[in-house]
Each structure stands twice: as structure tokens, then as C-alpha cells.
Amino acid sequence: MRWRPDESGLPLDQGAVITVGTFDGVHRGHQDVLGTLVRQAQTRGLPSVVVTFDPHPLEVVNPAAAPPLLTLTNEKLAIFAQTGVSYVAVLPFTPLLAALEAEHFVDEVLLGRFAMRELLVGHDHGFGRGRLGDIEVLRQLGQSRDFGVTVLPPVHTPDGHAISSTAIRRAVAGGDLARAAIGLGRPYSLSGTVVQGDQRGRTIGYPTLNLAPLSERKLLPPDGVYAVRVQLPEGEFGGMLNLGPRPTVGDHQRRVETHVFDAGADWYGAHVRLDFIARLRGTRPFPGLDALRAQLAEDERQARAALATAQPTASLS
């Protein structure tokens, strides 16, 4: 996959098979669209192109209703890279773009800029000003402008619920990591750059990997202690993560701190990903460092047990 920002220099002389959307979470429904996109593009001998947006469209058209994000743009690109798509184009979502009628968006962007020959969308797709460009409008435009339209049905969870970014956000916000993972097809995760902390954890035998402050747009589960898989430059390791303040030592700032099992190195400046596997407990103060140390030992025992029974992280490839 090659990432391209908003530009017209893609090698699309013969046209392209395209999908377009926000793709927050790149969940199993999105993955179904992307997998079909790649297969149909290969069948036609054309490149596959994902057209997505930054920021989230609601941040422009209705900021008060804009949801927290399951995946920031860099996280989406990392997931797209596993799907086999040829190109990803990230369009800056501006008031000008938001004002385009559906017909103009198809003509000026999808046809004019990306030489679209076929469009794949999910069943609930809407585009153009006010999302008035629904599936029927797309089909009419496809007939008049000679491009194909493929509409894919929803993907359901084992209990029959349609998978959606909205449902996954509810699960993450409520701490239901198992349900979130079912919808995503992988554990919920966050990524960031390792920075130096106050090294307080070393003094009690639990050094931590500390992440730089995350974007306020990133959705986080409730504060607490979690079993996590830690994706480091050296590979994958188990760990336990404290999300939130540290009331025992009087630190009320919300932090992301991870004790990595069976590994130790200077990871400052490294980019890492943390996969949430299980929630162990909530955040609470302890009467002193000895009590905190004893609780951390129990947290480690529980985290190792949770990691030992967790399913391996699924690959999108």
C-alpha cells in the first residue's frame, strides 16, 4: 500500500476501483468492504483506492456531535496497510468539501481526481452535502456516468447485531473490551511515542513505559488497570497498563503507563502499540507503597493469566 494525501498524481490512467468513507475503527464491516475492493480490483486489473477523510466530517459540519475516535488517522493507515489496498488518499475535510452536492462530489472528486471505474460502499453509505447522496442516488449516477456500484450488506456479531463504529464506541466507553474486539476483529488498541516519565515505578520494582499525551480525539476505555499486549520494535510482549491518575502518590493527571513483562530496554522515542486484552480493576488509592506493591504483584499475576488464555491477535492479511 502507498499512502497519498489529497493530490492528483496517482497512476490511475486505466481507472480504479474505489471505496470512500470515514472508516473509523476499520472494523469487520469495513474490512469486508476492503477485502471485496481488493479482490474486484485484482479481477479487473485495476488499482484499489481507499478515499478517506481527516478530520472526521462531523468535526466540520456539527462539532458538538462529533464522536471520539476509535482510530486516529495514523492508526487507520497502519490497519489499511494490512489489507492489500493499492493506495489510500486522505482528503482534508473542509467546509468547501462538506458543501459539495453528491453529484459534484462524484464528478469532481471520485471521477475527476481518482478516475473511478467502480465504487464499493457499505449498505448505510451516505455522502455529499447533508449525506443526501444515498445508495439510490449513487446507482443513478453510476448509470448516467458509466461506473459500477457494489453495495455490501452489514456484517453481524454472533448474537445478530450489525457491526458499527457507534456500537464499538459504546463498548469501549463502557469497558466491554470483549464486545469491542468482536466488532473490530482484533483487540482495541492505542499507539503513541514513548517518553520519559518520573521513573517512580522503578523505585517499587515496576518500571513503566510511558506514552506521550494522546490526542483528545482518541477514545479511551474507563480508567483502571488492564492486561495488554505491547507491540514494540523488538516484537510483542505481555504487560499491564495503568490508565488514569496515580492517587496513592498524589498524581491526578491521566496517564498511560505500561509495565512490560520479561523485557527491559530504553524505548524512548519509539512508536509502540498497546492492545487491550482484559480489564483487571478500577483505579483506587492504597494506604502506602507497600500496599501498592502488593497489589501490583497481584495485578501482574492476573494479567499474565488473562494473556495466557486470550486469543492471538488476528491479522487482516
mmCIF file with all atom_site columns, N, CA and C in Angstrom, residues 25 80-81 102 142 146 206 216 268 300 302:
data_model
loop_
_atom_site.group_PDB
_atom_site.id
_atom_site.type_symbol
_atom_site.label_atom_id
_atom_site.label_alt_id
_atom_site.label_comp_id
_atom_site.label_asym_id
_atom_site.label_entity_id
_atom_site.label_seq_id
_atom_site.pdbx_PDB_ins_code
_atom_site.Cartn_x
_atom_site.Cartn_y
_atom_site.Cartn_z
_atom_site.occupancy
_atom_site.B_iso_or_equiv
_atom_site.pdbx_formal_charge
_atom_site.auth_seq_id
_atom_site.auth_comp_id
_atom_site.auth_asym_id
_atom_site.auth_atom_id
_atom_site.pdbx_PDB_model_num
ATOM 1  N N  . GLY A 1 25  ? -12.263 3.048   13.090  1.00 0.00 ? 25  GLY A N  1
ATOM 2  C CA . GLY A 1 25  ? -12.157 1.722   13.675  1.00 0.00 ? 25  GLY A CA 1
ATOM 3  C C  . GLY A 1 25  ? -11.698 0.668   12.695  1.00 0.00 ? 25  GLY A C  1
ATOM 4  N N  . PHE A 1 80  ? -4.965  -0.089  7.314   1.00 0.00 ? 80  PHE A N  1
ATOM 5  C CA . PHE A 1 80  ? -5.126  -0.180  5.857   1.00 0.00 ? 80  PHE A CA 1
ATOM 6  C C  . PHE A 1 80  ? -3.946  -0.915  5.216   1.00 0.00 ? 80  PHE A C  1
ATOM 7  N N  . ALA A 1 81  ? -2.754  -0.697  5.764   1.00 0.00 ? 81  ALA A N  1
ATOM 8  C CA . ALA A 1 81  ? -1.545  -1.293  5.174   1.00 0.00 ? 81  ALA A CA 1
ATOM 9  C C  . ALA A 1 81  ? -1.584  -2.812  5.223   1.00 0.00 ? 81  ALA A C  1
ATOM 10 N N  . ALA A 1 102 ? -23.891 15.759  -3.798  1.00 0.00 ? 102 ALA A N  1
ATOM 11 C CA . ALA A 1 102 ? -23.451 14.399  -4.094  1.00 0.00 ? 102 ALA A CA 1
ATOM 12 C C  . ALA A 1 102 ? -22.967 14.271  -5.534  1.00 0.00 ? 102 ALA A C  1
ATOM 13 N N  . GLY A 1 142 ? -24.195 6.188   -11.224 1.00 0.00 ? 142 GLY A N  1
ATOM 14 C CA . GLY A 1 142 ? -23.415 5.168   -11.889 1.00 0.00 ? 142 GLY A CA 1
ATOM 15 C C  . GLY A 1 142 ? -23.938 4.867   -13.285 1.00 0.00 ? 142 GLY A C  1
ATOM 16 N N  . ASP A 1 146 ? -21.506 5.886   -16.157 1.00 0.00 ? 146 ASP A N  1
ATOM 17 C CA . ASP A 1 146 ? -20.843 4.649   -16.580 1.00 0.00 ? 146 ASP A CA 1
ATOM 18 C C  . ASP A 1 146 ? -19.794 4.168   -15.587 1.00 0.00 ? 146 ASP A C  1
ATOM 19 N N  . TYR A 1 206 ? 8.528   -1.886  39.555  1.00 0.00 ? 206 TYR A N  1
ATOM 20 C CA . TYR A 1 206 ? 7.661   -1.993  38.392  1.00 0.00 ? 206 TYR A CA 1
ATOM 21 C C  . TYR A 1 206 ? 7.907   -0.810  37.446  1.00 0.00 ? 206 TYR A C  1
ATOM 22 N N  . GLU A 1 216 ? -6.803  14.357  22.187  1.00 0.00 ? 216 GLU A N  1
ATOM 23 C CA . GLU A 1 216 ? -8.076  14.405  22.894  1.00 0.00 ? 216 GLU A CA 1
ATOM 24 C C  . GLU A 1 216 ? -9.195  13.733  22.102  1.00 0.00 ? 216 GLU A C  1
ATOM 25 N N  . TYR A 1 268 ? 12.769  5.089   24.649  1.00 0.00 ? 268 TYR A N  1
ATOM 26 C CA . TYR A 1 268 ? 12.423  6.497   24.462  1.00 0.00 ? 268 TYR A CA 1
ATOM 27 C C  . TYR A 1 268 ? 12.443  6.847   22.974  1.00 0.00 ? 268 TYR A C  1
ATOM 28 N N  . GLU A 1 300 ? -0.124  -8.274  38.275  1.00 0.00 ? 300 GLU A N  1
ATOM 29 C CA . GLU A 1 300 ? 0.726   -8.990  37.321  1.00 0.00 ? 300 GLU A CA 1
ATOM 30 C C  . GLU A 1 300 ? 0.284   -10.446 37.193  1.00 0.00 ? 300 GLU A C  1
ATOM 31 N N  . GLN A 1 302 ? -2.699  -11.671 37.640  1.00 0.00 ? 302 GLN A N  1
ATOM 32 C CA . GLN A 1 302 ? -3.951  -11.714 36.890  1.00 0.00 ? 302 GLN A CA 1
ATOM 33 C C  . GLN A 1 302 ? -3.729  -11.379 35.415  1.00 0.00 ? 302 GLN A C  1
#
